[in-house]
Coordinates of C-alpha atoms in Angstrom, one line a residue:
M292 CA 20.7 50.7 -3.0
E293 CA 23.6 49.5 -5.1
D294 CA 25.4 47.6 -2.0
F295 CA 22.3 46.1 -1.0
S296 CA 21.8 44.3 -4.4
D297 CA 25.5 43.2 -4.5
E298 CA 24.7 41.4 -1.0
R299 CA 21.8 39.8 -2.8
D300 CA 23.9 38.7 -5.8
E301 CA 26.4 37.2 -3.7
L302 CA 23.8 35.5 -1.4
C303 CA 22.1 34.3 -4.6
R304 CA 25.7 32.8 -5.8
R305 CA 26.5 31.1 -2.3
F306 CA 23.1 29.6 -2.5
R307 CA 23.0 28.1 -6.0
Q308 CA 26.7 26.8 -5.1
S309 CA 25.6 25.2 -1.9
L310 CA 23.0 23.1 -4.1
A311 CA 25.6 20.6 -4.9
K312 CA 26.7 20.2 -1.2
P313 CA 25.2 17.6 0.8
I314 CA 22.0 19.1 3.2
S315 CA 24.4 18.8 6.2
E316 CA 26.9 21.5 4.7
R317 CA 24.5 24.0 3.9
F318 CA 23.2 26.5 6.3
Y319 CA 20.8 29.6 6.0
D320 CA 18.6 31.6 8.4
E321 CA 15.3 31.8 7.9
D322 CA 15.6 35.7 7.0
E323 CA 18.2 34.7 4.4
L324 CA 15.7 32.3 2.7
V325 CA 13.4 34.9 2.8
E326 CA 15.2 37.2 1.3
L327 CA 16.4 34.8 -1.6
F328 CA 12.9 33.9 -2.6
D329 CA 12.0 37.6 -2.9
Y330 CA 15.1 38.4 -4.6
A331 CA 14.4 35.4 -7.1
G332 CA 10.9 36.8 -7.7
D333 CA 12.5 40.0 -9.0
L334 CA 14.6 37.9 -11.2
N335 CA 11.7 36.0 -12.4
D336 CA 13.7 32.6 -11.6
D337 CA 11.2 30.2 -10.8
Y338 CA 13.9 27.6 -10.6
L339 CA 15.6 29.7 -7.7
R340 CA 12.2 30.4 -5.9
M341 CA 11.6 26.6 -5.5
E342 CA 14.8 25.5 -4.4
V343 CA 14.5 28.3 -1.5
L344 CA 11.2 26.6 -0.8
L345 CA 12.4 23.3 -0.5
C346 CA 15.2 24.5 1.4
G347 CA 13.1 26.3 3.7
A348 CA 10.7 23.3 4.3
R349 CA 13.7 21.1 5.4
F350 CA 15.4 23.6 7.7
Y351 CA 12.4 25.7 8.6
P352 CA 9.1 23.6 8.4
D353 CA 6.9 26.1 10.7
S354 CA 8.1 29.3 9.4
E355 CA 5.6 31.5 8.7
P356 CA 7.2 33.9 6.1
L357 CA 8.3 30.9 4.1
R358 CA 4.7 29.2 4.2
L359 CA 3.2 32.4 2.8
R360 CA 5.9 32.4 0.2
R361 CA 4.4 29.1 -0.8
A362 CA 1.5 30.9 -2.0
I363 CA 3.2 33.7 -3.7
F364 CA 4.8 31.1 -6.0
Y365 CA 1.7 29.0 -6.4
N366 CA -0.3 32.3 -8.0
G367 CA 2.2 32.1 -10.8
F368 CA 0.5 29.0 -12.0
E369 CA -1.9 28.5 -14.5
S370 CA -4.4 26.7 -12.1
D371 CA -6.1 27.1 -9.0
A372 CA -2.9 26.2 -6.7
E373 CA -3.0 29.2 -4.9
Q374 CA -6.9 29.2 -4.2
K375 CA -6.6 25.7 -2.8
F376 CA -3.6 26.9 -0.8
F377 CA -5.8 29.3 1.2
Q378 CA -8.6 26.8 1.5
D379 CA -5.9 24.3 3.0
N380 CA -4.1 27.0 5.1
S381 CA -5.2 29.8 7.4
G382 CA -3.2 32.5 9.2
S383 CA -2.9 36.3 10.2
G384 CA -1.2 39.0 9.3
P385 CA -0.6 41.5 6.4
L386 CA 0.4 39.3 4.2
W387 CA -2.1 36.9 5.0
D388 CA -4.9 39.3 4.5
I389 CA -3.7 40.7 1.3
L390 CA -3.2 37.7 -0.5
R391 CA -6.7 36.3 0.5
L392 CA -8.2 39.2 -1.3
R393 CA -7.9 37.7 -4.5
Y394 CA -10.4 34.5 -3.2
T395 CA -13.3 36.9 -2.0
D396 CA -16.4 37.6 -3.2
L397 CA -16.1 41.2 -2.6
A398 CA -16.2 44.0 -5.4
G399 CA -17.1 47.9 -6.2
E400 CA -17.3 49.6 -2.5
Q401 CA -17.1 46.3 -0.2
L402 CA -13.7 45.8 -2.2
V403 CA -12.6 49.2 -1.5
K404 CA -13.5 49.0 2.0
A405 CA -11.6 46.1 2.4
L406 CA -8.4 47.3 1.0
D407 CA -8.9 50.6 3.2
D408 CA -9.4 48.4 6.1
L409 CA -5.7 47.2 5.3
L410 CA -4.2 50.3 5.6
S411 CA -6.3 51.3 8.8
T412 CA -5.2 47.7 10.5
Y413 CA -1.4 47.6 9.9
P414 CA 1.0 50.9 10.5
E415 CA 3.8 49.4 8.7
F416 CA 4.0 47.2 5.3
D417 CA 7.4 45.6 4.2
D418 CA 8.8 45.4 1.0
E419 CA 6.9 42.0 -0.1
E420 CA 3.5 43.2 1.3
I421 CA 4.0 46.6 -0.6
I422 CA 4.5 44.4 -4.0
Q423 CA 1.6 42.2 -3.2
L424 CA -0.8 45.0 -2.1
V425 CA 0.0 46.7 -5.2
N426 CA -0.2 43.6 -7.5
V427 CA -3.4 42.5 -5.6
A428 CA -5.4 45.3 -5.7
S429 CA -4.5 46.1 -9.6
Q430 CA -5.2 42.5 -10.4
L431 CA -8.8 43.1 -9.1
G432 CA -9.5 46.3 -11.1
Q433 CA -8.7 49.0 -8.6
L434 CA -5.7 50.3 -10.0
D435 CA -7.7 53.6 -9.1
W436 CA -7.6 52.9 -5.8
V437 CA -3.8 52.4 -5.6
L438 CA -3.4 55.6 -7.5
S439 CA -6.0 57.4 -5.3
R440 CA -4.3 56.1 -2.2
I441 CA -0.5 56.4 -3.1
D442 CA 0.2 59.1 -0.2
A443 CA -1.2 56.9 2.4
I444 CA 0.2 53.7 0.7
R445 CA 3.7 55.6 1.2
A446 CA 2.9 56.4 4.9
H447 CA 3.2 52.8 5.5
T448 CA 6.4 52.0 4.1
T449 CA 10.0 53.0 5.0
F450 CA 11.4 52.3 1.3
P451 CA 9.2 53.9 -1.2
L452 CA 11.3 53.0 -4.1
T453 CA 9.7 49.7 -4.0
L454 CA 6.0 51.4 -4.2
H455 CA 6.8 53.5 -6.9
Y456 CA 8.6 51.1 -8.9
E457 CA 5.7 48.6 -8.4
V458 CA 3.3 51.2 -9.3
A459 CA 4.9 52.1 -12.3
V460 CA 4.9 48.6 -13.6
V461 CA 1.2 47.7 -12.7
A462 CA 0.3 51.5 -14.6
E463 CA 2.5 50.7 -17.6
E464 CA 0.6 47.0 -18.1
A465 CA -2.9 48.9 -17.9
G466 CA -1.9 51.5 -20.8
R467 CA -1.7 54.3 -17.9
Y468 CA 1.5 55.6 -19.1
D469 CA 1.1 59.4 -17.5
K470 CA 0.9 57.8 -14.0
A471 CA 3.9 55.5 -15.0
V472 CA 5.7 58.5 -16.0
E473 CA 4.8 60.2 -12.4
M474 CA 6.0 57.3 -10.5
L475 CA 9.4 56.6 -13.0
E476 CA 10.0 60.6 -12.6
L477 CA 10.0 60.2 -8.5
L478 CA 12.2 57.1 -9.1
T479 CA 14.9 58.6 -11.2
D480 CA 15.0 61.7 -8.7
E481 CA 15.3 59.3 -5.5
D482 CA 18.0 56.9 -7.4
P483 CA 19.4 58.5 -10.8
S484 CA 22.2 55.7 -11.1
N485 CA 19.5 52.9 -12.0
A486 CA 19.5 52.6 -15.8
E487 CA 16.6 50.6 -16.2
Q488 CA 14.2 52.8 -14.4
W489 CA 15.6 55.6 -17.0
Y490 CA 14.9 53.0 -20.1
M491 CA 11.3 52.4 -18.5
L492 CA 10.5 56.3 -18.4
A493 CA 12.1 57.1 -21.8
Q494 CA 9.6 54.2 -23.2
D495 CA 6.7 55.7 -21.6
Y496 CA 7.6 59.2 -22.4
D497 CA 7.5 58.0 -26.3
R498 CA 4.3 56.2 -25.9
L499 CA 3.1 59.7 -24.9
E500 CA 4.5 61.1 -27.7
R501 CA 7.0 63.1 -25.7
T502 CA 10.0 62.2 -27.9
E503 CA 12.4 64.8 -26.4
D504 CA 11.7 63.9 -23.2
A505 CA 12.0 60.2 -24.0
L506 CA 15.7 61.0 -26.1
N507 CA 16.9 62.9 -23.0
A508 CA 16.0 59.9 -20.5
V509 CA 17.4 57.0 -23.1
E510 CA 20.4 59.2 -22.8
F511 CA 21.0 59.2 -19.1
A512 CA 20.3 55.7 -19.2
L513 CA 22.9 54.9 -21.6
A514 CA 25.5 57.2 -20.0
L515 CA 25.2 54.5 -17.2
L516 CA 25.2 51.4 -19.7
P517 CA 27.0 52.8 -22.8
R518 CA 26.6 49.5 -24.5
H519 CA 23.1 48.0 -24.0
K520 CA 22.1 47.4 -27.3
Q521 CA 18.5 47.4 -26.9
M522 CA 18.5 50.9 -25.2
Q523 CA 20.9 52.1 -28.8
A524 CA 18.4 50.7 -30.9
F525 CA 15.4 52.5 -29.2
R526 CA 17.6 55.8 -29.6
A527 CA 17.9 55.3 -33.0
S528 CA 14.4 54.8 -33.2
L529 CA 13.6 58.4 -31.8
F530 CA 16.6 59.7 -33.8
L531 CA 14.3 58.6 -36.4
K532 CA 11.0 60.1 -35.2
L533 CA 13.2 63.7 -34.6
E534 CA 14.9 63.0 -37.9
R535 CA 18.2 63.8 -36.1
S536 CA 21.7 62.0 -36.0
L537 CA 20.4 59.4 -38.3
D538 CA 24.1 58.9 -39.1
L539 CA 25.2 57.8 -35.8
A540 CA 21.7 55.7 -35.4
V541 CA 22.8 53.7 -38.7
R542 CA 26.5 53.2 -37.5
E543 CA 25.2 51.7 -34.3
L544 CA 22.3 49.6 -35.7
Q545 CA 25.1 48.0 -38.1
E546 CA 27.3 47.3 -35.2
I547 CA 24.4 45.7 -33.2
R548 CA 23.0 43.5 -36.5
K549 CA 26.6 41.7 -36.4
E550 CA 25.5 40.0 -33.3
Y551 CA 21.7 39.9 -34.1
P552 CA 21.7 39.7 -37.6
D553 CA 18.0 38.1 -38.1
D554 CA 16.2 40.4 -35.6
P555 CA 13.3 41.6 -37.9
E556 CA 12.5 44.8 -36.0
L557 CA 15.9 45.8 -36.0
L558 CA 16.4 45.5 -39.6
E559 CA 13.0 47.2 -40.4
L560 CA 14.3 50.4 -38.2
L561 CA 17.7 50.1 -40.2
C562 CA 15.6 50.1 -43.5
N563 CA 13.5 53.0 -42.4
I564 CA 16.4 55.1 -41.3
N565 CA 18.3 54.6 -44.8
D566 CA 14.9 55.3 -46.6
K567 CA 15.3 58.7 -45.1
L568 CA 18.7 59.3 -46.1
N569 CA 19.1 57.4 -49.0
G570 CA 15.7 56.7 -50.4
P571 CA 13.7 53.6 -50.8
D572 CA 15.2 52.4 -54.2
D573 CA 18.6 52.3 -52.3
T574 CA 17.0 50.4 -49.2
N575 CA 15.8 47.8 -51.6
R576 CA 18.9 47.2 -53.4
R577 CA 20.7 46.8 -50.0
L578 CA 18.2 44.3 -48.8
R579 CA 18.5 42.5 -52.0
L580 CA 22.0 42.0 -51.6
L581 CA 21.9 41.3 -48.2
A582 CA 19.3 38.6 -48.8
S583 CA 21.0 36.9 -51.7
E584 CA 24.2 36.3 -49.3
S585 CA 25.3 32.3 -49.2
K586 CA 23.5 31.7 -45.4
P587 CA 19.7 32.7 -46.0
Q588 CA 19.0 35.9 -44.4
Y589 CA 15.4 35.7 -43.5
A590 CA 14.6 38.9 -42.0
A591 CA 16.1 40.6 -45.1
I592 CA 14.0 38.6 -47.3
T593 CA 11.2 38.8 -45.6
L594 CA 11.4 42.6 -45.1
Y595 CA 12.1 42.7 -48.9
L596 CA 9.2 40.9 -49.6
L597 CA 6.8 42.8 -47.7
R598 CA 8.3 46.1 -49.5
K599 CA 7.1 44.6 -52.8
P600 CA 3.3 45.3 -53.8
M601 CA 3.3 42.2 -55.7
V602 CA 3.6 40.4 -52.3
T603 CA 1.3 42.7 -50.0
D604 CA -1.8 43.2 -52.7
G605 CA -2.8 39.7 -52.7
D606 CA -1.5 39.3 -56.4
E607 CA -0.1 35.9 -54.9
H608 CA 1.1 33.8 -57.9
H609 CA 3.0 36.8 -59.3
A610 CA 5.0 36.7 -56.5
Y611 CA 6.4 33.1 -57.1
D612 CA 9.3 34.3 -59.3
L613 CA 10.3 36.6 -56.6
L614 CA 10.1 34.1 -54.1
E615 CA 11.8 31.5 -56.1
S616 CA 14.9 33.9 -56.9
F617 CA 16.0 33.8 -53.5
F618 CA 17.0 30.3 -52.7
C619 CA 17.0 29.1 -56.4
S620 CA 19.6 31.5 -57.8
N621 CA 23.1 31.1 -58.5
E622 CA 24.0 33.6 -55.8
S623 CA 22.3 31.1 -53.4
E624 CA 23.5 28.0 -54.4
G625 CA 23.0 25.0 -52.5
T626 CA 20.2 26.9 -50.1
N627 CA 17.2 25.7 -52.2
T628 CA 16.5 23.2 -49.5
R629 CA 13.3 21.9 -48.0
D630 CA 14.7 23.0 -44.2
N631 CA 15.4 26.6 -45.5
W632 CA 12.1 27.1 -46.9
V633 CA 10.2 25.6 -43.9
T634 CA 12.9 27.8 -41.5
W635 CA 11.8 30.6 -43.6
A636 CA 8.0 29.8 -43.4
R637 CA 8.6 29.8 -39.5
F638 CA 10.3 32.9 -39.1
C639 CA 7.4 34.7 -41.3
A640 CA 4.8 33.3 -38.9
D641 CA 6.7 34.3 -35.8
A642 CA 6.9 37.5 -37.0
G643 CA 3.4 37.6 -37.6
H644 CA 3.3 37.8 -41.3
R645 CA 1.3 34.1 -41.6
R646 CA -0.1 35.2 -45.1
L647 CA 3.6 35.2 -46.1
A648 CA 4.1 32.3 -44.4
F649 CA 1.8 30.3 -46.5
L650 CA 2.8 31.7 -49.7
V651 CA 6.4 30.7 -49.2
L652 CA 5.3 27.1 -48.2
D653 CA 3.0 27.2 -51.3
C654 CA 5.7 28.2 -53.5
F655 CA 8.4 25.6 -52.5
N656 CA 5.7 23.2 -53.4
E657 CA 5.2 24.2 -56.7
V658 CA 9.5 24.3 -57.2
G659 CA 10.9 22.0 -55.0
E660 CA 9.7 18.6 -53.2
E661 CA 6.1 18.5 -52.0
I662 CA 5.8 19.6 -48.2
T663 CA 3.4 16.3 -47.3
D664 CA 3.7 16.9 -43.6
L665 CA 0.8 18.7 -41.8
P666 CA 2.3 20.3 -38.6
L667 CA 3.5 23.6 -39.9
Y668 CA 0.0 23.9 -42.2
L669 CA -2.1 23.1 -39.4
E670 CA -0.1 25.7 -36.9
L671 CA -0.7 28.4 -39.6
A672 CA -4.2 27.3 -40.3
V673 CA -5.2 27.7 -36.6
T674 CA -3.8 30.9 -36.5
L675 CA -5.7 32.1 -39.5
H676 CA -8.4 30.4 -39.4
R677 CA -10.7 33.7 -38.7
D678 CA -9.0 34.9 -42.1
E679 CA -9.7 34.0 -45.9
C680 CA -6.1 32.3 -46.0
A681 CA -7.0 29.6 -43.9
M682 CA -9.7 28.2 -46.7
D683 CA -6.7 28.7 -49.1
I684 CA -4.9 26.4 -47.2
I685 CA -7.5 23.9 -46.5
A686 CA -8.0 24.0 -50.5
D687 CA -4.4 23.5 -51.4
R688 CA -3.8 20.5 -49.3
Q689 CA -7.1 19.0 -50.7
E690 CA -5.8 19.5 -54.0
K691 CA -2.3 18.2 -53.2
L692 CA -3.1 15.1 -50.7
G693 CA -6.7 14.6 -51.4
K694 CA -10.4 15.4 -50.2
D695 CA -9.7 13.5 -46.9
F696 CA -6.3 14.9 -46.0
F697 CA -7.3 16.0 -42.4
R698 CA -8.3 12.6 -41.7
G699 CA -6.6 11.3 -38.2
N700 CA -5.6 14.3 -37.3
V701 CA -8.1 16.0 -34.7
Q702 CA -6.9 19.5 -34.7
M703 CA -6.9 19.7 -38.7
S704 CA -10.3 17.8 -38.9
M705 CA -12.0 20.4 -36.2
L706 CA -10.2 23.6 -38.0
Y707 CA -11.8 22.1 -41.4
V708 CA -14.9 21.9 -39.9
I709 CA -15.1 25.0 -38.3
E710 CA -14.0 26.9 -41.7
M711 CA -16.7 24.6 -43.9
M712 CA -19.4 25.7 -41.5
R713 CA -18.4 29.4 -41.5
H714 CA -18.6 29.3 -45.1
G715 CA -21.5 27.3 -45.5
N716 CA -20.2 24.2 -47.1
F717 CA -22.6 22.0 -45.4
D718 CA -22.4 18.9 -48.1
D719 CA -18.7 18.8 -47.3
V720 CA -19.2 18.7 -43.6
Q721 CA -22.1 15.9 -43.7
W722 CA -19.5 13.8 -46.2
M723 CA -17.1 13.9 -43.4
I724 CA -19.7 12.9 -40.4
R725 CA -20.8 9.8 -43.0
N726 CA -17.2 8.9 -44.1
V727 CA -15.0 9.6 -41.1
D728 CA -15.1 7.0 -38.2
A729 CA -14.2 7.7 -34.8
S730 CA -11.6 4.7 -34.3
E731 CA -9.6 6.9 -36.7
Y732 CA -8.6 9.4 -34.3
G733 CA -7.1 6.8 -32.0
N734 CA -8.1 5.0 -28.8
P735 CA -8.8 7.3 -25.8
A736 CA -7.0 4.4 -23.7
D737 CA -3.6 5.3 -25.4
M738 CA -3.5 9.0 -25.3
G739 CA -2.5 11.5 -22.7
F740 CA -5.4 13.9 -21.0
D741 CA -4.9 16.8 -23.4
D742 CA -5.4 14.6 -26.6
C743 CA -7.8 12.4 -25.3
M744 CA -9.8 16.1 -24.1
R745 CA -9.0 17.3 -27.7
R746 CA -10.8 14.3 -29.5
K747 CA -14.0 14.2 -26.9
L748 CA -14.4 17.7 -27.8
F749 CA -14.0 17.2 -32.0
L750 CA -16.4 14.2 -31.6
V751 CA -19.0 15.9 -29.5
M752 CA -18.6 18.8 -32.0
M753 CA -19.7 16.6 -34.6
A754 CA -22.6 15.1 -33.0
E755 CA -23.9 18.5 -32.5
I756 CA -23.4 20.0 -35.9
H757 CA -25.1 16.7 -37.1
Q758 CA -28.0 17.4 -35.1
K759 CA -28.6 21.1 -35.9
L760 CA -27.9 20.7 -39.5
Q761 CA -31.2 18.5 -39.6
L762 CA -32.9 21.8 -38.8
P763 CA -33.5 24.6 -41.7
Q764 CA -32.7 27.9 -39.5
Y765 CA -29.0 26.0 -39.0
R766 CA -28.7 25.6 -43.1
T767 CA -27.1 28.9 -43.5
A768 CA -23.6 30.6 -43.0
E769 CA -25.0 33.4 -41.2
A770 CA -26.2 30.8 -38.8
W771 CA -22.4 29.8 -37.8
K772 CA -20.5 32.7 -38.3
D773 CA -19.5 33.2 -35.0
F774 CA -18.9 29.2 -34.7
D775 CA -15.5 28.9 -32.8
P776 CA -14.7 26.4 -30.6
L777 CA -10.9 27.0 -30.8
V778 CA -11.5 30.7 -29.0

């Protein structure tokens, strides 16, 4: 197994190096290119897959296996590219029949029969055919078919490791962790030298609340990869659950943080362990010291604030002094800059703390220069438009920039209209319809396709709202509570 992987790595390295050479100096046989493509899929390397297909088209234009790899490649596109491929191409064989199932109208018992027919028609599947069979069946809602026919499918392959791994992955994606564990236990028995599979097994044990089993599995993984930081952090989380070896967990996490100082999940885990060892007051003191270093420590600042009731209980104005203290204090001299505050807000938003992100921006508007540009406000508002915080953003921007601050910005205008309609502020929307001209939103002839479609959607939405507001039944917030073109 390991030798085979080394051979593929060497083939991949040789292929990459050859890309800089003239075509006449490259040579790979058809099987090597197929192997390279499939390996690139394991690595999620779309660049390598594309280069292999281009090379294959030059050397083996009539290759059936490489033609089918194009269909597999197209399936990764967010479009109907693969479906068009099957409309324009025909062929026979197991891989053709498996991939075509995605674009049939079969369902229920008919789909189950089609899958069973594959097993009765073809006595053996190679690795890629097994991978696609499991994935296509799962994508079509037939994971139970895969699980119930696992012995029959296994009889059709000479390399069951691939089957067990693919079933573990799709079962895990579907939340069927018990079934994923069954496959991973088989895998680790068959190939105990694979650290990734031990780690997957540990994570699924943990999801099933089998914490001791999870710890044993991750210990096996770390025996194979002793310095794997992600595995070490996961083991620390298990130590916390079991309230065991917490001092070791702290030491390892502190080492990992040297490389990833702004990882919020890592820092939060370290804080939770310290809470157990030394108490929350000591944790907050350490966070405060860390957050006051000369270089802004966004993860520390954010976590410290989220542990403070004044920030999380909605009493936002009383939190301003606390917010200011990080970038306006003597310890942090020179850090009270617009870029640092905006970076902090983006950090909060990316970590899912969007209310805090808005609070950070709003505080800086009070203590520093006014942030008058819209992109970050728009980003926060769009993600929060089902949250009352979106109305806070709109009110704040209107107060600071004027009633029609959204003018000329399609996305912010659309957000404004959606929120006003959902809250029953129909007069504000009608004012907008009367006073905002379509020409302010640009000339379609000068726009890209996406911008042009957004503009069209906005104008159509406005015309529809204008018509409906003439009818009494549409003059209540209840009538618009589910109005949401952004979904």
